[in-house]
């Protein structure tokens, strides 16, 4: 039982947790800047970039995927600008067309590509492949201390550990800048903080989180990880630092309960199949948001007009 | 333009903030065109003009938040680029989202960020500076309050306290009295006057013409372009108000404003 858990469930849960944290932490700042949908946009736009990077390199690895994603983001920005100018339509509409268009393009290219050797097909790109990230060599808890066995852990785990650590490190180091640029961008500039660099970095970090989480939870569901945990966290506290910690807690809870319910939930209802873990993680984070909307201690103070 | 004869005749030996030929535009629309100004040291200066005259834009261009097309800006006769730390800016209260999860003292401490750096600790000294600044605006007992629960006047005082924490030489305020209660207006004016008595220079965008004479001793009138500039007594005249506000100001109203110190409502 324990061995089975470690072989089949430990790594997916860990990856789900780390992917959730990687998205939730930058998500806090996106939400407070009222730019929550940047996460959505980025997670859509990166898909064709990731696919094209895969076609060129033939492997799924982080650096080419990031470069591909960055290229795709660049193309998206240019396309939005062109459509805005030539079509004379409002920016929101131009963005909507470009994001969904590029996402659809990514899906089409992916369908035409031979990906039989690796886990990259349309279904995985959309919904992730958490369940397949297993650790067969594990023999029980003692494997956690056996270096040779640890080496057989899925590469995705090491990548997400690195990305999550990187994001947390930057957040701690640049905490004050992030806070003041998010709260009062103009003032931040007057005290010598380069707001535009911070804003740009936040978008880059969001893209890195989206690319890293893409492998495990897929590019649609990643949006739930950007928005739900921080939005729920905002309703728990009136302090930014505590909000970020709550968002991490909610991301962890969503990953654990989402995975367990997806894997075992249907059995409890007599069904023999499990459901998508990534999908269920998104559902659980949505439920967490719903619960905080109803019972969160600070929900009165948010979004109301004073004076 | 006959009004240009009202450009300052009394040129101070050294100016706090000097602007030459400042032009800013948003896309095709010119917000301010070739504006000159020369704000004296240790005085309270008002920037007035009708809505859309470019008053806030002028401040934002000075501090570099709004890119300028052309123009030079000097503070204390030095280019502004390396001297931005001598300026404390108080933005319009409505320019931020007050639902942001933070409390009063935290916002005031933002004024110390340049001093303590990215990771420097807010030690006892910095914490007491922040408290002292809150005390000066009469908000010390609300230091722990969530900023979303403050009234408009209290929000404005918190912003002023944050600027005080910077311990700057020049204070730029964007409509500091807009939408605040009478008690706050009094408190802010008292703080600004005490700053002036310490040789600090105050420059505020101001919209209430009735209080210009009471509060300020120097005025810049603009409406996209320069209209007039100088000491209140010489410059805040009927003729200049008419040319700044055009037909928007009743003639009798303007006469009243420029001739007497009586409070009149707009």
GROMACS .gro file of C-alpha atoms in nm, chain B residues 29-32 46-58 92 174-175 205-209 212 219-228 236 239-250 266:
model
   50
  336UNK     CA    1  -0.336   6.505  -2.827
  337UNK     CA    2  -0.107   6.766  -2.679
  338UNK     CA    3  -0.151   6.770  -2.302
  339UNK     CA    4   0.087   7.056  -2.230
  353UNK     CA    5  -0.023   7.641  -0.669
  354UNK     CA    6  -0.071   7.509  -1.019
  355UNK     CA    7  -0.417   7.606  -1.138
  356UNK     CA    8  -0.615   7.584  -1.458
  357UNK     CA    9  -0.936   7.434  -1.591
  358UNK     CA   10  -1.003   7.061  -1.623
  359UNK     CA   11  -0.785   6.909  -1.891
  360UNK     CA   12  -0.538   7.196  -1.871
  361UNK     CA   13  -0.252   6.954  -1.807
  362UNK     CA   14  -0.189   7.026  -1.439
  363UNK     CA   15  -0.145   6.666  -1.325
  364UNK     CA   16   0.039   6.586  -1.645
  365UNK     CA   17   0.287   6.860  -1.564
  399UNK     CA   18  -0.403   6.170  -0.636
  481UNK     CA   19  -0.161   6.636  -0.698
  482UNK     CA   20  -0.494   6.782  -0.583
  512UNK     CA   21  -0.206   7.115  -0.823
  513UNK     CA   22  -0.509   7.293  -0.685
  514UNK     CA   23  -0.866   7.314  -0.808
  515UNK     CA   24  -1.048   7.524  -0.551
  516UNK     CA   25  -1.000   7.882  -0.666
  519UNK     CA   26  -0.583   7.992  -0.356
  526UNK     CA   27   0.086   8.058  -0.861
  527UNK     CA   28   0.133   7.903  -1.204
  528UNK     CA   29  -0.171   7.927  -1.429
  529UNK     CA   30  -0.180   7.698  -1.728
  530UNK     CA   31  -0.424   7.588  -1.989
  531UNK     CA   32  -0.215   7.357  -2.208
  532UNK     CA   33   0.015   7.658  -2.251
  533UNK     CA   34   0.143   7.908  -1.999
  534UNK     CA   35  -0.113   8.167  -1.897
  535UNK     CA   36   0.061   8.346  -1.614
  543UNK     CA   37  -0.402   8.593  -0.936
  546UNK     CA   38  -0.766   8.918  -1.628
  547UNK     CA   39  -0.544   8.612  -1.587
  548UNK     CA   40  -0.826   8.400  -1.448
  549UNK     CA   41  -1.036   8.493  -1.747
  550UNK     CA   42  -0.771   8.393  -1.993
  551UNK     CA   43  -0.697   8.068  -1.809
  552UNK     CA   44  -1.056   7.958  -1.768
  553UNK     CA   45  -1.204   8.133  -2.069
  554UNK     CA   46  -1.580   8.153  -2.062
  555UNK     CA   47  -1.598   7.882  -1.801
  556UNK     CA   48  -1.570   8.133  -1.521
  557UNK     CA   49  -1.836   8.396  -1.464
  573UNK     CA   50  -1.736   7.771  -0.722
   0.00000   0.00000   0.00000
